[in-house]
C-alpha cells in the first residue's frame, strides 16, 4: 500500500513564527509532490508543487524535497492567523501520473 | 468564472437507493477525478478520467461507478449506497499540475 504520512497536529505556532510541516512517503519511485491547504468546511487548494530535490520558494512558502530520505516539507515564514488551516501533502506514485495519494493532513493553528 | 460545481451539496439517503452526484467544470480540462474525504484518512481517489470515454480506478473504487460522456461532466454513481459510503466527496479537474476542486458533497447513508 502506497502511503503518505503526516502528523495530524495540531501544530500551534505564534504569529510571525516559522511553521514547519512534514510529510513522509513510502513509494520510493514517487515523482511529484504537492502541498494543498484546506480551510475548515472548504475544498483543498494548491499551494505549491515540487519535483526535484532541494528547495522551492514561493512568497512566504518553501517546499523542501529529499527523495533519498523520502520526505517533503513545507515551511511557512511569518505565519499569520489566516494560515490556520489543514495542510495536505499529496504524492504522485510511481507509474501513476494520473493518480494522487494524499496524506491525512496536519492542522496548523497560528495564534496572535 | 472558472469553476468546478457539484450537486447536490448535501444529501441524506437510505441504504440501497441509487443516487448520482453530478460534477461539471467550465475550464475545458481533459482530466477529472473523484475523491472521498474521511476523518483521519484524508482524501482518497475513487475514479479518474483522462478524457471523454476514458476512465480508470483510483484507490477506493468499490461501490462506485462513473461515466464521462462529455468533457465538462463527470458524474459519480452509487448504485446501492451503504452506510460506509457516508463521506465528504470532492470532484476535481486538472490542468497540468494543478487540481481544481469542487465545493464538496456531504453524503449520509442511513
Tab-separated table of N, CA and C in Angstrom, chain B residues 4-59:
chain	number	residue	atom	x	y	z
B	4	UNK	N	-15.455	24.439	-10.686
B	4	UNK	CA	-15.984	23.081	-10.663
B	4	UNK	C	-17.215	23.114	-9.768
B	5	UNK	N	-18.308	22.624	-10.278
B	5	UNK	CA	-19.534	22.629	-9.491
B	5	UNK	C	-19.982	21.193	-9.225
B	6	UNK	N	-20.596	21.010	-8.075
B	6	UNK	CA	-21.110	19.702	-7.684
B	6	UNK	C	-22.535	19.880	-7.181
B	7	UNK	N	-23.337	18.883	-7.467
B	7	UNK	CA	-24.703	18.874	-6.942
B	7	UNK	C	-25.141	17.445	-6.658
B	8	UNK	N	-25.859	17.237	-5.532
B	8	UNK	CA	-26.185	18.241	-4.536
B	8	UNK	C	-25.008	18.515	-3.612
B	9	UNK	N	-25.100	19.525	-2.796
B	9	UNK	CA	-24.056	19.801	-1.820
B	9	UNK	C	-24.241	18.964	-0.559
B	10	UNK	N	-25.451	18.643	-0.251
B	10	UNK	CA	-25.760	17.804	0.912
B	10	UNK	C	-26.820	16.790	0.495
B	11	UNK	N	-26.662	15.575	0.964
B	11	UNK	CA	-27.624	14.537	0.630
B	11	UNK	C	-27.689	13.528	1.753
B	12	UNK	N	-28.901	13.257	2.201
B	12	UNK	CA	-29.144	12.177	3.152
B	12	UNK	C	-30.027	11.173	2.439
B	13	UNK	N	-29.599	9.928	2.430
B	13	UNK	CA	-30.345	8.902	1.730
B	13	UNK	C	-30.359	7.624	2.560
B	14	UNK	N	-30.983	6.604	2.031
B	14	UNK	CA	-31.071	5.326	2.745
B	14	UNK	C	-30.324	4.252	1.974
B	15	UNK	N	-29.940	3.240	2.677
B	15	UNK	CA	-29.202	2.129	2.081
B	15	UNK	C	-29.945	1.557	0.884
B	16	UNK	N	-29.194	1.399	-0.216
B	16	UNK	CA	-29.737	0.747	-1.395
B	16	UNK	C	-30.436	1.633	-2.400
B	17	UNK	N	-30.627	2.892	-2.086
B	17	UNK	CA	-31.325	3.781	-3.018
B	17	UNK	C	-30.305	4.476	-3.924
B	18	UNK	N	-30.359	4.114	-5.191
B	18	UNK	CA	-29.384	4.626	-6.157
B	18	UNK	C	-29.347	6.147	-6.177
B	19	UNK	N	-28.149	6.690	-6.292
B	19	UNK	CA	-28.017	8.134	-6.370
B	19	UNK	C	-26.867	8.516	-7.298
B	20	UNK	N	-26.956	9.730	-7.793
B	20	UNK	CA	-25.917	10.288	-8.655
B	20	UNK	C	-25.524	11.652	-8.127
B	21	UNK	N	-24.231	11.873	-8.015
B	21	UNK	CA	-23.690	13.186	-7.682
B	21	UNK	C	-23.080	13.753	-8.961
B	22	UNK	N	-23.557	14.911	-9.361
B	22	UNK	CA	-23.060	15.484	-10.609
B	22	UNK	C	-21.847	16.362	-10.360
B	23	UNK	N	-20.993	16.431	-11.366
B	23	UNK	CA	-19.819	17.288	-11.333
B	23	UNK	C	-19.657	17.909	-12.711
B	24	UNK	N	-19.424	19.186	-12.744
B	24	UNK	CA	-19.254	19.881	-14.011
B	24	UNK	C	-18.156	20.921	-13.879
B	25	UNK	N	-17.333	21.051	-14.941
B	25	UNK	CA	-16.279	22.074	-14.951
B	25	UNK	C	-16.362	22.863	-16.253
B	26	UNK	N	-16.042	24.143	-16.148
B	26	UNK	CA	-16.148	25.024	-17.317
B	26	UNK	C	-14.783	25.482	-17.811
B	27	UNK	N	-13.737	24.702	-17.486
B	27	UNK	CA	-12.385	25.102	-17.858
B	27	UNK	C	-11.831	24.286	-19.020
B	28	UNK	N	-12.647	23.439	-19.586
B	28	UNK	CA	-12.243	22.613	-20.721
B	28	UNK	C	-11.081	21.661	-20.368
B	29	UNK	N	-11.018	21.254	-19.103
B	29	UNK	CA	-9.967	20.335	-18.690
B	29	UNK	C	-10.276	18.925	-19.161
B	30	UNK	N	-9.238	18.218	-19.583
B	30	UNK	CA	-9.438	16.836	-20.005
B	30	UNK	C	-9.525	15.888	-18.794
B	31	UNK	N	-8.767	16.193	-17.763
B	31	UNK	CA	-8.663	15.308	-16.603
B	31	UNK	C	-9.664	15.712	-15.534
B	32	UNK	N	-10.405	14.711	-15.040
B	32	UNK	CA	-11.297	14.928	-13.906
B	32	UNK	C	-11.175	13.741	-12.967
B	33	UNK	N	-11.535	13.979	-11.704
B	33	UNK	CA	-11.337	12.940	-10.696
B	33	UNK	C	-12.346	13.098	-9.565
B	34	UNK	N	-12.616	11.983	-8.888
B	34	UNK	CA	-13.456	11.984	-7.709
B	34	UNK	C	-12.655	11.484	-6.511
B	35	UNK	N	-12.867	12.154	-5.361
B	35	UNK	CA	-12.238	11.766	-4.112
B	35	UNK	C	-13.308	11.693	-3.021
B	36	UNK	N	-13.006	10.900	-2.002
B	36	UNK	CA	-13.768	10.964	-0.788
B	36	UNK	C	-12.823	11.337	0.348
B	37	UNK	N	-13.347	12.080	1.301
B	37	UNK	CA	-12.529	12.521	2.434
B	37	UNK	C	-13.188	12.089	3.730
B	38	UNK	N	-12.431	11.326	4.500
B	38	UNK	CA	-12.906	10.823	5.774
B	38	UNK	C	-11.927	11.221	6.869
B	39	UNK	N	-12.434	11.496	8.068
B	39	UNK	CA	-11.551	11.916	9.168
B	39	UNK	C	-10.442	10.913	9.413
B	40	UNK	N	-9.236	11.407	9.516
B	40	UNK	CA	-8.092	10.548	9.793
B	40	UNK	C	-7.558	9.806	8.592
B	41	UNK	N	-8.278	9.815	7.491
B	41	UNK	CA	-7.839	9.079	6.296
B	41	UNK	C	-7.462	10.001	5.158
B	42	UNK	N	-7.830	11.249	5.255
B	42	UNK	CA	-7.506	12.171	4.183
B	42	UNK	C	-8.353	11.939	2.947
B	43	UNK	N	-7.881	12.482	1.850
B	43	UNK	CA	-8.559	12.332	0.569
B	43	UNK	C	-8.110	11.049	-0.106
B	44	UNK	N	-9.066	10.268	-0.570
B	44	UNK	CA	-8.734	9.050	-1.279
B	44	UNK	C	-9.415	9.093	-2.642
B	45	UNK	N	-8.652	8.728	-3.661
B	45	UNK	CA	-9.130	8.827	-5.030
B	45	UNK	C	-10.037	7.652	-5.358
B	46	UNK	N	-11.204	7.955	-5.930
B	46	UNK	CA	-12.182	6.915	-6.253
B	46	UNK	C	-12.029	6.483	-7.713
B	47	UNK	N	-12.182	7.425	-8.608
B	47	UNK	CA	-12.036	7.216	-10.045
B	47	UNK	C	-11.451	8.483	-10.646
B	48	UNK	N	-10.832	8.327	-11.802
B	48	UNK	CA	-10.406	9.478	-12.552
B	48	UNK	C	-10.660	9.236	-14.033
B	49	UNK	N	-10.648	10.330	-14.776
B	49	UNK	CA	-10.886	10.251	-16.206
B	49	UNK	C	-9.901	11.153	-16.915
B	50	UNK	N	-9.237	10.599	-17.907
B	50	UNK	CA	-8.248	11.387	-18.637
B	50	UNK	C	-8.846	12.083	-19.856
B	51	UNK	N	-10.034	11.655	-20.240
B	51	UNK	CA	-10.721	12.318	-21.341
B	51	UNK	C	-12.083	11.651	-21.529
B	52	UNK	N	-12.828	12.134	-22.489
B	52	UNK	CA	-14.143	11.569	-22.757
B	52	UNK	C	-14.015	10.080	-23.037
B	53	UNK	N	-14.852	9.303	-22.362
B	53	UNK	CA	-14.912	7.843	-22.515
B	53	UNK	C	-13.654	7.132	-22.012
B	54	UNK	N	-12.797	7.807	-21.289
B	54	UNK	CA	-11.596	7.189	-20.722
B	54	UNK	C	-11.613	7.369	-19.206
B	55	UNK	N	-11.869	6.277	-18.501
B	55	UNK	CA	-11.902	6.346	-17.041
B	55	UNK	C	-11.057	5.223	-16.458
B	56	UNK	N	-10.619	5.404	-15.216
B	56	UNK	CA	-9.821	4.375	-14.566
B	56	UNK	C	-10.029	4.455	-13.066
B	57	UNK	N	-9.755	3.327	-12.403
B	57	UNK	CA	-9.967	3.229	-10.969
B	57	UNK	C	-8.871	3.947	-10.199
B	58	UNK	N	-9.288	4.553	-9.090
B	58	UNK	CA	-8.342	5.085	-8.140
B	58	UNK	C	-8.082	4.042	-7.069
B	59	UNK	N	-7.937	4.483	-5.843
B	59	UNK	CA	-7.601	3.570	-4.758
B	59	UNK	C	-8.812	2.935	-4.090
